[in-house]
mmCIF file of C-alpha atoms in Angstrom:
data_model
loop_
_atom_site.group_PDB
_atom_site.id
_atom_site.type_symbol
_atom_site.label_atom_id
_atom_site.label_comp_id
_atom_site.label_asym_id
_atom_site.label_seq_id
_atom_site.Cartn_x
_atom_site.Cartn_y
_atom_site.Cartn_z
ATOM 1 C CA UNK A 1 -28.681 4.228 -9.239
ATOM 2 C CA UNK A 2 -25.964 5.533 -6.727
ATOM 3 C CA UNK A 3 -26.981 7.403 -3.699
ATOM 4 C CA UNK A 4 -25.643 10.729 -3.943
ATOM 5 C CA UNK A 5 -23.600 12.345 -1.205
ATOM 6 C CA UNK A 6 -23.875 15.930 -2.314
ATOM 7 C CA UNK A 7 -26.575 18.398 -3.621
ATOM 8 C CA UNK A 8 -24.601 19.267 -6.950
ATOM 9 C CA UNK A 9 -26.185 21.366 -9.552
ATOM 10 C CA UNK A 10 -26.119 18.342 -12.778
ATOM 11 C CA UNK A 11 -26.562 21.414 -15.222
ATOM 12 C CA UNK A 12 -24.689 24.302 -15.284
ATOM 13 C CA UNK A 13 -25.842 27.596 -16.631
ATOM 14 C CA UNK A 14 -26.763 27.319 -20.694
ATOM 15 C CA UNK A 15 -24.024 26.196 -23.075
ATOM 16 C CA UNK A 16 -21.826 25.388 -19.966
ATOM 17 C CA UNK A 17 -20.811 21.567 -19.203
ATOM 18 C CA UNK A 18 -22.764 20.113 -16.526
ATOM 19 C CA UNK A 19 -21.286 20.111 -12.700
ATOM 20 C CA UNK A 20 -19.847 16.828 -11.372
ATOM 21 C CA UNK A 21 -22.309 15.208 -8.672
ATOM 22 C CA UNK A 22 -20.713 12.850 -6.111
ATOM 23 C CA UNK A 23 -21.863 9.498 -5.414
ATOM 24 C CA UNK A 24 -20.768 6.786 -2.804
ATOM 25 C CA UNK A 25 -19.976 3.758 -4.912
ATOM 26 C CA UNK A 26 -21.697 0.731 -5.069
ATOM 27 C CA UNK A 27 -21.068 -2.981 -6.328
ATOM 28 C CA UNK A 28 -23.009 -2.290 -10.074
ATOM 29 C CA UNK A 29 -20.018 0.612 -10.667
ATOM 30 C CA UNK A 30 -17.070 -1.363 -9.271
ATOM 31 C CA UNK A 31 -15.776 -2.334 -12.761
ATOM 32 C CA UNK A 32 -16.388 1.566 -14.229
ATOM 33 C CA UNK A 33 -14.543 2.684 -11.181
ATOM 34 C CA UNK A 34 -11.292 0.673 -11.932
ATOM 35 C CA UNK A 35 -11.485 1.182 -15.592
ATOM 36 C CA UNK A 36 -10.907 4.854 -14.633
ATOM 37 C CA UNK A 37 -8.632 4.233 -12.100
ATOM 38 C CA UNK A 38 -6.439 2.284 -14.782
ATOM 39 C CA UNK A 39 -6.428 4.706 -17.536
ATOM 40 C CA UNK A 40 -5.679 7.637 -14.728
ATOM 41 C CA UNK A 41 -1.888 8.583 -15.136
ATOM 42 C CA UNK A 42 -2.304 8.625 -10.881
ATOM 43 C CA UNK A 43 -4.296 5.910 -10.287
ATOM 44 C CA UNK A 44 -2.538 2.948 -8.218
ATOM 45 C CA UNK A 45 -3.262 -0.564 -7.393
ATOM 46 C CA UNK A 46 -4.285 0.958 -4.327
ATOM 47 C CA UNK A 47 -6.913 3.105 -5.948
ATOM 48 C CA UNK A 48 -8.780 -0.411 -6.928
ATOM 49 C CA UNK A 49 -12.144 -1.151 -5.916
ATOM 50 C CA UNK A 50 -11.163 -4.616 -4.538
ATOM 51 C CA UNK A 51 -9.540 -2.622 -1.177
ATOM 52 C CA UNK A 52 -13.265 -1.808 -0.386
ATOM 53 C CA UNK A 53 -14.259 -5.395 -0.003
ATOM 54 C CA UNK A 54 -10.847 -6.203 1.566
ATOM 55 C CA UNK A 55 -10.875 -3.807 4.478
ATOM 56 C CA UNK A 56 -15.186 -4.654 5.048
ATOM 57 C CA UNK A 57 -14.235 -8.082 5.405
ATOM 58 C CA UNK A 58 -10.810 -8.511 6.984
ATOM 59 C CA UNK A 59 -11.037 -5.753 9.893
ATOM 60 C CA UNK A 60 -15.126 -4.519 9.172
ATOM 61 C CA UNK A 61 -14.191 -1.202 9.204
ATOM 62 C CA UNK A 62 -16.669 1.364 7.478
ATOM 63 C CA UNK A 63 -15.181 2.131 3.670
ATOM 64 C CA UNK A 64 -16.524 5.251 2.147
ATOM 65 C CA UNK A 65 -15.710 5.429 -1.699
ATOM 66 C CA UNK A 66 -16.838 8.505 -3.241
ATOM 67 C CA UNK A 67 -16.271 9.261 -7.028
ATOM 68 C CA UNK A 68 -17.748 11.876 -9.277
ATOM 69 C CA UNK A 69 -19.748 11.885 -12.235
ATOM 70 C CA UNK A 70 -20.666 14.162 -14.956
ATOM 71 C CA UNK A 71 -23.008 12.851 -17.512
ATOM 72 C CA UNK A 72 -22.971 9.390 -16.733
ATOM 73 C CA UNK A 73 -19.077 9.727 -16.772
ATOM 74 C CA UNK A 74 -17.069 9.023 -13.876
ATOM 75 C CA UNK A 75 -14.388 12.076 -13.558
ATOM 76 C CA UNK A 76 -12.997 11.520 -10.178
ATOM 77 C CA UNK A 77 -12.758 8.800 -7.390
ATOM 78 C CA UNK A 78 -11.565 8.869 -4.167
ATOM 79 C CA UNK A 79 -11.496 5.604 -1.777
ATOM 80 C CA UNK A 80 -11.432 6.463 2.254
ATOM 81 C CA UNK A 81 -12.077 3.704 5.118
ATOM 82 C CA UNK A 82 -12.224 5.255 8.428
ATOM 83 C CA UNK A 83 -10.014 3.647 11.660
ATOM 84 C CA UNK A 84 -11.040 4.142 15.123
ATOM 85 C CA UNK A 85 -9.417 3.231 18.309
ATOM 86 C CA UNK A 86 -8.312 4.178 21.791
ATOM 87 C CA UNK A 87 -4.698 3.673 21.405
ATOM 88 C CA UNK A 88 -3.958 5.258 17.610
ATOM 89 C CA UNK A 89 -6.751 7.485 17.538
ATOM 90 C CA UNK A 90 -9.484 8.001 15.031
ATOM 91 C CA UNK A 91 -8.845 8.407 11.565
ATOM 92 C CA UNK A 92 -10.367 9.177 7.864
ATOM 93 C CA UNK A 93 -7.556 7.883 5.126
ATOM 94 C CA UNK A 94 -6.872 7.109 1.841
ATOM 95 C CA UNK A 95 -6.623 4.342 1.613
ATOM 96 C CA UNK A 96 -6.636 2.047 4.764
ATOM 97 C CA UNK A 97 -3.526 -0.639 4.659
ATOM 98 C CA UNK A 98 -1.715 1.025 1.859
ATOM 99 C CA UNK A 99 0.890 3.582 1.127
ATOM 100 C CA UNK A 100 -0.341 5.348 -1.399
ATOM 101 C CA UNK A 101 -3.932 6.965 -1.813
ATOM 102 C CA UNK A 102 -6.132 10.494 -2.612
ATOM 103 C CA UNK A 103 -7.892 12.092 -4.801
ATOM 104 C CA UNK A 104 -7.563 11.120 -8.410
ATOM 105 C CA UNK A 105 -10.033 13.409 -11.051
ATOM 106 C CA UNK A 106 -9.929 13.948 -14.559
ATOM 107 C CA UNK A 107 -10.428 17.800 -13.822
ATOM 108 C CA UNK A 108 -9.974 20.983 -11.128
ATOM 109 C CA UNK A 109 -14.153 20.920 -10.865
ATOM 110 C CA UNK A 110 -14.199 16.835 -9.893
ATOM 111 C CA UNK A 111 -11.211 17.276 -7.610
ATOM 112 C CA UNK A 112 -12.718 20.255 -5.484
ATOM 113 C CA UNK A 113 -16.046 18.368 -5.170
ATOM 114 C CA UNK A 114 -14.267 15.030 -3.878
ATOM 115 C CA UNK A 115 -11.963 17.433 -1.347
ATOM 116 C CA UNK A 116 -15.388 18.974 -0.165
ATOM 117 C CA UNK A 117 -17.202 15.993 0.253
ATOM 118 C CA UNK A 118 -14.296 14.253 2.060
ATOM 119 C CA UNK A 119 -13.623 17.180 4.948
ATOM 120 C CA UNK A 120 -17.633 17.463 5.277
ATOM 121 C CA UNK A 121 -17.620 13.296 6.223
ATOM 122 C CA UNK A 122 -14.740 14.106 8.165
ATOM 123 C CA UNK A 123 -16.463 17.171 10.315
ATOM 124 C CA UNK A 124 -19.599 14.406 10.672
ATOM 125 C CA UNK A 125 -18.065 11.719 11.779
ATOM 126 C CA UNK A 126 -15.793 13.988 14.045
ATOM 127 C CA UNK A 127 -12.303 12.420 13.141
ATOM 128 C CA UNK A 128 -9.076 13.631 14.694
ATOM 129 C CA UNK A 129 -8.157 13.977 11.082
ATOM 130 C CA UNK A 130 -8.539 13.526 7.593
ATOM 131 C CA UNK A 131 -5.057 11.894 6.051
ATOM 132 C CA UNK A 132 -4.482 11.627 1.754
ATOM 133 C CA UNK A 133 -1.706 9.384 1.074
ATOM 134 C CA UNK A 134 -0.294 11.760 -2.117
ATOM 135 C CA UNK A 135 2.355 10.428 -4.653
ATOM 136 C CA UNK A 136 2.421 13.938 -5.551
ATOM 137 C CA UNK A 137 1.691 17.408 -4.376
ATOM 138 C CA UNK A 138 -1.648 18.853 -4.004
ATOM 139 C CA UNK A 139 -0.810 22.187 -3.341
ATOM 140 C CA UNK A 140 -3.896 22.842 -1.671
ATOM 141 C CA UNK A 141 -2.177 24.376 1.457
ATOM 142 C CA UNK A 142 -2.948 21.748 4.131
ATOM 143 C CA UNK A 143 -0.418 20.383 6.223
ATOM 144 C CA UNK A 144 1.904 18.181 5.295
ATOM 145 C CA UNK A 145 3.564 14.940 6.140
ATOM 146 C CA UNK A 146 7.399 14.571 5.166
ATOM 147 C CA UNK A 147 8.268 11.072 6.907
ATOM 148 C CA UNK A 148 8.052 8.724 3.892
ATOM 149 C CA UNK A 149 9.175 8.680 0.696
ATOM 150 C CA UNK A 150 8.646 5.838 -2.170
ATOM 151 C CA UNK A 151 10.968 3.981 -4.324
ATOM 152 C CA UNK A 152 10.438 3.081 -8.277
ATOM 153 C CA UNK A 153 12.174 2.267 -11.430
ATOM 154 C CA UNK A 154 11.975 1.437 -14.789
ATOM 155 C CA UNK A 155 13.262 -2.024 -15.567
ATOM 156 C CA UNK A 156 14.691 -3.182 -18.544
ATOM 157 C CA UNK A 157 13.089 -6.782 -21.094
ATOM 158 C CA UNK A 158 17.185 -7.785 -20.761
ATOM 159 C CA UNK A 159 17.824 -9.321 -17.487
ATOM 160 C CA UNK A 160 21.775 -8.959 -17.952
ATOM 161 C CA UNK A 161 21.075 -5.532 -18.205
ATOM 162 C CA UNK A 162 18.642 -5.214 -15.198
ATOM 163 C CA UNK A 163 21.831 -6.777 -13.266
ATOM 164 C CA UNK A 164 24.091 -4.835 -14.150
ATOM 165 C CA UNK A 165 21.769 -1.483 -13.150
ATOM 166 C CA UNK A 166 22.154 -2.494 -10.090
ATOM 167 C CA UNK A 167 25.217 -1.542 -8.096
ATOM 168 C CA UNK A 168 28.360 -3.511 -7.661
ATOM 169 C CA UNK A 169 27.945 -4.751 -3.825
ATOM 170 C CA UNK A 170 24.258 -5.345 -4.510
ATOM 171 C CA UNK A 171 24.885 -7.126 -6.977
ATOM 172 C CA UNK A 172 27.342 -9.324 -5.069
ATOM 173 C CA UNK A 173 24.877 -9.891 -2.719
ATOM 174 C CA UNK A 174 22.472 -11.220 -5.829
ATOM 175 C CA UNK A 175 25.279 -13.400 -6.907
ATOM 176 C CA UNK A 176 25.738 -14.678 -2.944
ATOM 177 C CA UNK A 177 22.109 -16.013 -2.982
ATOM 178 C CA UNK A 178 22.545 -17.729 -6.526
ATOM 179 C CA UNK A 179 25.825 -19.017 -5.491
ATOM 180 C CA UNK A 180 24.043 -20.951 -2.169
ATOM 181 C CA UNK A 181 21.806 -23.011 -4.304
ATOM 182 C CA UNK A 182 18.227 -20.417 -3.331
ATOM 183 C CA UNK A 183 15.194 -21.611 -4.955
ATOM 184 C CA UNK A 184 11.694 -19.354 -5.890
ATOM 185 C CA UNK A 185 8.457 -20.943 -5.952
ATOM 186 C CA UNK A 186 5.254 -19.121 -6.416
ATOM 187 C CA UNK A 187 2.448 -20.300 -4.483
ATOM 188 C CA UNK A 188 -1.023 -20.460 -4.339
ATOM 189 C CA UNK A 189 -1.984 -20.709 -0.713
ATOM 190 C CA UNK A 190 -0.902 -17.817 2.245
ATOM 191 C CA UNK A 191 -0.124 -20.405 5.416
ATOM 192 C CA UNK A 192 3.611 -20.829 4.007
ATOM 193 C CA UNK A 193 4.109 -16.817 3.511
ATOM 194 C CA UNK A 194 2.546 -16.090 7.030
ATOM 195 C CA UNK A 195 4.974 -18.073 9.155
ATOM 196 C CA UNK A 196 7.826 -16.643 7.625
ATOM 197 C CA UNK A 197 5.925 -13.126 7.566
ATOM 198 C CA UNK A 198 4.820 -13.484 11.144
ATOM 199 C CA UNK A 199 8.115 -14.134 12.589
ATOM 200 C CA UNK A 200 9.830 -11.228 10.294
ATOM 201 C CA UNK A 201 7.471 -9.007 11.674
ATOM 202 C CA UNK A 202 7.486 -9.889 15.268
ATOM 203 C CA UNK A 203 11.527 -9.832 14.825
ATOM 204 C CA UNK A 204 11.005 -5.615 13.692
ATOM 205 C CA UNK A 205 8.485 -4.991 17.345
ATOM 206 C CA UNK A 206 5.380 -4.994 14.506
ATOM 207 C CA UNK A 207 2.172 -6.877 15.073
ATOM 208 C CA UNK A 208 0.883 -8.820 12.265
ATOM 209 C CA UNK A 209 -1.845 -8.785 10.047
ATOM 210 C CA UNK A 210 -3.973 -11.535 10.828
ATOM 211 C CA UNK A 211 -3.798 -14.592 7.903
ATOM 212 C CA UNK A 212 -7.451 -13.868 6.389
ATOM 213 C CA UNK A 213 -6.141 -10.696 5.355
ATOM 214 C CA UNK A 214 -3.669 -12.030 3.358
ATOM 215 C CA UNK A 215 -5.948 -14.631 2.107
ATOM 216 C CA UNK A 216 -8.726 -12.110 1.473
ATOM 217 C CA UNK A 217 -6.069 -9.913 -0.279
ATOM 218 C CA UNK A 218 -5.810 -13.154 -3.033
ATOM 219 C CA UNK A 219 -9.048 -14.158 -3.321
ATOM 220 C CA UNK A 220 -9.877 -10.410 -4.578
ATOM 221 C CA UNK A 221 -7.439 -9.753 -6.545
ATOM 222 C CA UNK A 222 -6.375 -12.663 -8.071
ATOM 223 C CA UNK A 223 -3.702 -12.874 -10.354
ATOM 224 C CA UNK A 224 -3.064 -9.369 -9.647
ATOM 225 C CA UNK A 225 -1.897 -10.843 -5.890
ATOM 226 C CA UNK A 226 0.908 -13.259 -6.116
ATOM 227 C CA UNK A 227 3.076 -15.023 -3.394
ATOM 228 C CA UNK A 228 6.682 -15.920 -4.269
ATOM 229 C CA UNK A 229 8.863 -18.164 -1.769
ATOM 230 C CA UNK A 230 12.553 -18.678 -1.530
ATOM 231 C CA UNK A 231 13.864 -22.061 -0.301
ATOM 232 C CA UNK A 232 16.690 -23.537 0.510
ATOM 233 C CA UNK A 233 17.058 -27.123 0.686
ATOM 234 C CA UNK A 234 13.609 -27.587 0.741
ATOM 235 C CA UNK A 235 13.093 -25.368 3.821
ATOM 236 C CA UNK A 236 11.202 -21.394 3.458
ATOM 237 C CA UNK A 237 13.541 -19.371 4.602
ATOM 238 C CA UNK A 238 12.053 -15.667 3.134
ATOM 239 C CA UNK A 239 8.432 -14.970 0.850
ATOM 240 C CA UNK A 240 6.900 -11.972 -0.800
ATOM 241 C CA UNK A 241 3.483 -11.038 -1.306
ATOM 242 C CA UNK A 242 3.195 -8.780 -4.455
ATOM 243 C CA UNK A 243 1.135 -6.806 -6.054
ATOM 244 C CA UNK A 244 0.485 -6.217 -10.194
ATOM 245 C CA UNK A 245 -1.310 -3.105 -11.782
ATOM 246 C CA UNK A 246 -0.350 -2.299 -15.365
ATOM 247 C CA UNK A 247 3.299 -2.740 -16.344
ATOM 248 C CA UNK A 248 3.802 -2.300 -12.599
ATOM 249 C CA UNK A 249 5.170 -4.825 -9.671
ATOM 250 C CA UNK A 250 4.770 -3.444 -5.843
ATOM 251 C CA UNK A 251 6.649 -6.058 -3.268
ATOM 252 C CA UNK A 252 4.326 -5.218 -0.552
ATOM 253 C CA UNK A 253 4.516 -7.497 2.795
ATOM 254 C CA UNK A 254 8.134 -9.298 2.604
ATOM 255 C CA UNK A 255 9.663 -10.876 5.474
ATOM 256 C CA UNK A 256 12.577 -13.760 6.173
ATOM 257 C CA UNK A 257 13.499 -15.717 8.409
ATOM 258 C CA UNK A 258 17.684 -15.474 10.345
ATOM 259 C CA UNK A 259 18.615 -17.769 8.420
ATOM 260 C CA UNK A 260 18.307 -16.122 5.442
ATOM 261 C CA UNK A 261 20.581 -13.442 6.520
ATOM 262 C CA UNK A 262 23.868 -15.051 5.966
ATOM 263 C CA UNK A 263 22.240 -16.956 2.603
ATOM 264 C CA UNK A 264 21.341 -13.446 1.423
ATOM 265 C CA UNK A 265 17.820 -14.813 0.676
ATOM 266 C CA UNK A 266 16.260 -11.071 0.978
ATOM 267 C CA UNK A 267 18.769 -10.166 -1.612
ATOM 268 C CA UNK A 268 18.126 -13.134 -4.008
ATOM 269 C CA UNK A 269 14.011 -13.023 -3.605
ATOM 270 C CA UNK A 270 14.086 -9.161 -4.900
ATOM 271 C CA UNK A 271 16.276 -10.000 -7.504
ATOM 272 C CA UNK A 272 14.056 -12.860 -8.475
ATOM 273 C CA UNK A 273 11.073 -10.623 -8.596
ATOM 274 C CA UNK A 274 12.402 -8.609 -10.573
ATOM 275 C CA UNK A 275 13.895 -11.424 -12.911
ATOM 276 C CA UNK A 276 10.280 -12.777 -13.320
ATOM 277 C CA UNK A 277 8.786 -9.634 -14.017
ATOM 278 C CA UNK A 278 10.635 -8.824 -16.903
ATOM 279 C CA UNK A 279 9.833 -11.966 -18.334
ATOM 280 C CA UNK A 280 6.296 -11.160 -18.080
ATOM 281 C CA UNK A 281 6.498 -7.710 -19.701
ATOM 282 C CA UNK A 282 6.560 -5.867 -16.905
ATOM 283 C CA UNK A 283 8.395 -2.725 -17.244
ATOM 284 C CA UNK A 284 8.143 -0.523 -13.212
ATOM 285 C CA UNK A 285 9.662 -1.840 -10.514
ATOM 286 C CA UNK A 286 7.944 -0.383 -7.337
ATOM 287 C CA UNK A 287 10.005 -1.329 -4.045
ATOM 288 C CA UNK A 288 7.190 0.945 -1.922
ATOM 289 C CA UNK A 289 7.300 3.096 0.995
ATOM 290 C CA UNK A 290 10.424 3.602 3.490
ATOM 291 C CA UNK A 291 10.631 6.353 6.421
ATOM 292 C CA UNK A 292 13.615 8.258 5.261
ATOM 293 C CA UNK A 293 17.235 6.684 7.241
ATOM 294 C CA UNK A 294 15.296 3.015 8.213
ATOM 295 C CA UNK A 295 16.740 0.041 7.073
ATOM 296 C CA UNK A 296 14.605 -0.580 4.468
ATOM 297 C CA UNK A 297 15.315 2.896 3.064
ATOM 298 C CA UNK A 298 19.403 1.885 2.816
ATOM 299 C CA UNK A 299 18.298 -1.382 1.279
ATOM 300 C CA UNK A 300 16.484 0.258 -1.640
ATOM 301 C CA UNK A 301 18.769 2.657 -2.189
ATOM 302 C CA UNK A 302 21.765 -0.686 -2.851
ATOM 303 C CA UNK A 303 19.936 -1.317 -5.316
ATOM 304 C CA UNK A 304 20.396 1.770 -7.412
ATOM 305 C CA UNK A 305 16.846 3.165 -6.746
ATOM 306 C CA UNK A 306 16.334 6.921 -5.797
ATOM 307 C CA UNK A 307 13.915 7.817 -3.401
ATOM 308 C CA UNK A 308 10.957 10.332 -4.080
ATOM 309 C CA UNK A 309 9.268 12.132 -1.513
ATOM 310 C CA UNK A 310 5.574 11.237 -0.975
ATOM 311 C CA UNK A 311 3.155 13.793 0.301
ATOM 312 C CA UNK A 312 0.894 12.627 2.834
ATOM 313 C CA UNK A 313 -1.306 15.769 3.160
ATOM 314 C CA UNK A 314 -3.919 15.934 6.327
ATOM 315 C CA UNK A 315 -7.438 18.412 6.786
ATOM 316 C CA UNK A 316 -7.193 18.162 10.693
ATOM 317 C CA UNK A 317 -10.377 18.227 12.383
ATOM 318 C CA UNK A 318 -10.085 17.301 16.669
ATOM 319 C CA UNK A 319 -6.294 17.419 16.003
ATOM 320 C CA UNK A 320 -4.230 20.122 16.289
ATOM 321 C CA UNK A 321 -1.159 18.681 14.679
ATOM 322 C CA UNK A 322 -0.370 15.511 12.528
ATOM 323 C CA UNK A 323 -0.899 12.253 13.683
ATOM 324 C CA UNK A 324 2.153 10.506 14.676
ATOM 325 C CA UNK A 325 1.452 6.956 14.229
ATOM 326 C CA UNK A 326 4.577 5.531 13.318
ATOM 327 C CA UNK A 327 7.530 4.049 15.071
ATOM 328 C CA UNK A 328 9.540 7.396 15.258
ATOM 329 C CA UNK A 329 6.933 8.250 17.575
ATOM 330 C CA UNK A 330 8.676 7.735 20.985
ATOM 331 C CA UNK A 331 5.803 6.626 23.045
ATOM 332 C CA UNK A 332 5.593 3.631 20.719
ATOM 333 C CA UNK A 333 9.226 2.512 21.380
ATOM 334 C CA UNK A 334 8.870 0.964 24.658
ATOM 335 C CA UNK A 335 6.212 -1.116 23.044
ATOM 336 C CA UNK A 336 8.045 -1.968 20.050
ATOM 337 C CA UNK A 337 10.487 -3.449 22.587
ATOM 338 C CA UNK A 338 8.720 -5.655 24.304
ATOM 339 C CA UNK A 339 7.224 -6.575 21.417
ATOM 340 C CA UNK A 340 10.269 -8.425 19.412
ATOM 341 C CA UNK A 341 10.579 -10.846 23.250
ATOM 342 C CA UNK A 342 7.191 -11.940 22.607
ATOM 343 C CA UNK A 343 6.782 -15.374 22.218
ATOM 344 C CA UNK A 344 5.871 -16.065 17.941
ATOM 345 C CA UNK A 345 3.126 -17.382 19.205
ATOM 346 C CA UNK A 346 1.489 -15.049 21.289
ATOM 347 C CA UNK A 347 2.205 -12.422 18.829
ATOM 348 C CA UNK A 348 0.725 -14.106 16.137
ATOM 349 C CA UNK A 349 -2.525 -14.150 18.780
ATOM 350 C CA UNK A 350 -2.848 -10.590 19.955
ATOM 351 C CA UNK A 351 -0.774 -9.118 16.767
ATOM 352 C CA UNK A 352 -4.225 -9.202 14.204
ATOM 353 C CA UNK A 353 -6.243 -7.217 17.377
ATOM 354 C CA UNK A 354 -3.285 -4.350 17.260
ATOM 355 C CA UNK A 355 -2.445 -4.596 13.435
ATOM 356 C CA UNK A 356 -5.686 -3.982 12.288
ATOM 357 C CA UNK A 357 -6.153 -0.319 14.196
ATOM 358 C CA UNK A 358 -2.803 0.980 12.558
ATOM 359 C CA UNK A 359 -4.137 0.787 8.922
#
């Protein structure tokens, strides 16, 4: 049986349906936790049980998944890893690594309970804050978080037509990348996607993730993790790392190398995600997260993609305002400078020790 996190009432008064108790979540209830999280109109990939044994064993950082139950039903789940350290501070989010998170319940009572239970284990273990990565509104009041906002769109069986949705100079760009003979290769392994990632990142001032996360990330999730290179003339010039829940797609950690610039290989692998996607019945394209006026945020909007706000909604605890840990943040730009002159290999060495407090 699940330990229980709060003293809920399991019956309510007569002829009234019981109370939701909340329970932390353990490895026997991993497949009725996703099974909800799938048939939940807001559940995410991100939602998924499999981020609880990914963040334990990549960066062994304490994971607290609480769901609710009513009669041996599970009505609500929410999935929180806390992040602790002396330069970004001390944390409580949902969920660690990923963009979006919170509470997901089949109803007001389940939802209340999981907010409850998450700003009591946030007063405990005396956080600066407690963060929900919303898709949507809550509503509930707390302060909010306006810096991101996410990108998705429905994609169409026809190809021809999923080209021509996308706008004329985009699309030039696609037919650029075709044009200079770029190849796509899924692969199996990470080592070939983490030098190209590595050196993307380091190019942006960003540390990287250290290559057993990525690993970890596929041995998890499994075919629901895939890693698609583009080549050209044998040699990797750009590789994505995405990730599949329902009809969805979600390019997650991209990166390329120069040389792809002028062969328009960033260009060519979306379009070749998206090509292959189709073909496998998928039907939402999700290009992710961008802070509103980056690059990233121009790039998806090229491609005929509007962006939605996201509401990343915070119970503040030792804080007295958000947390700021983000590049916009200006006592992060110095480092972010000195960053993209490291050697690749030294920041492929210290990046993993930094990358894994930013979460």
């Amino acid at each position: 049986m699940s330990e229980s996190v709060l003293s809920n009432k399991s019956v309510g008064k007569q002829g009234e349906e019981a109370n939701p108790e909340t329970r932390h979540l353990q490895p026997v209830d991993y497949s009725r936790w996703d099974e909800f999280v799938t048939g939940h109109s807001q559940g995410t990939f991100f939602h998924l049980s499999g981020w609880k044994e990914v963040v334990e064993r990549s960066f062994r950082f304490p994971t607290f998944y609480l769901y609710t139950e009513r009669n041996g039903r599970i009505t609500g789940v929410l999935p929180l890893g806390q992040l602790k350290s002396l330069l970004f501070g001390n944390s409580l989010t949902s969920v660690p690594f990923c963009v979006y998170g919170g509470i997901i319940a089949s109803d007001a009572a389940s939802e209340a309970v999981l907010r409850k239970a998450a700003c009591e284990l946030a007063e405990k273990l005396n956080v600066d804050a407690l963060e929900f990565k919303n898709r949507e509104a809550s509503n509930q009041g707390w302060p909010v978080k306006d810096l991101y906002v996410t990108f998705r769109k429905e994609i169409s069986a026809d190809n021809d037509e999923n080209l021509k949705a996308i706008p004329r100079k985009q699309r030039a760009m696609v037919r650029k990348g075709i044009k200079a003979g770029l190849q796509s290769e899924s692969v199996s392994g990470c080592a070939r996607f983490f030098r190209i990632y590595s050196e993307s990142v380091r190019n942006l001032g960003t540390p990287v993730m250290p290559l057993r996360y990525f690993e970890t990330l596929r041995e998890v999730f499994g075919d629901r993790c895939e890693v698609l290179m583009i080549t050209h003339e044998g040699t990797d010039i750009a590789g994505v790392m995405s990730f599949y829940f329902r009809d969805e797609v979600l390019p997650y950690y991209g990166g390329s190398i120069p040389l792809a610039r002028n062969l328009k290989g960033n260009d060519f692998m979306y379009w070749e995600l998206m090509r292959q996607s189709a073909e496998r019945g998928i039907r939402i394209f999700d290009y992710g997260r961008s802070k509103e006026g980056a690059g990233s945020y121009s790039f998806k909007k090229n491609w005929g993609f509007t962006p939605e706000p996201m509401h990343y909604e915070y119970y503040l605890v030792k804080s007295t305002a958000i947390p700021e840990v983000n590049p916009n943040n200006p006592k992060y730009r110095m480092f972010i400078n000195a960053w993209k002159k490291l050697p690749l290999a030294v920041a492929n060495r210290v990046g993993p020790v930094l990358a894994r407090k930013l979460g």
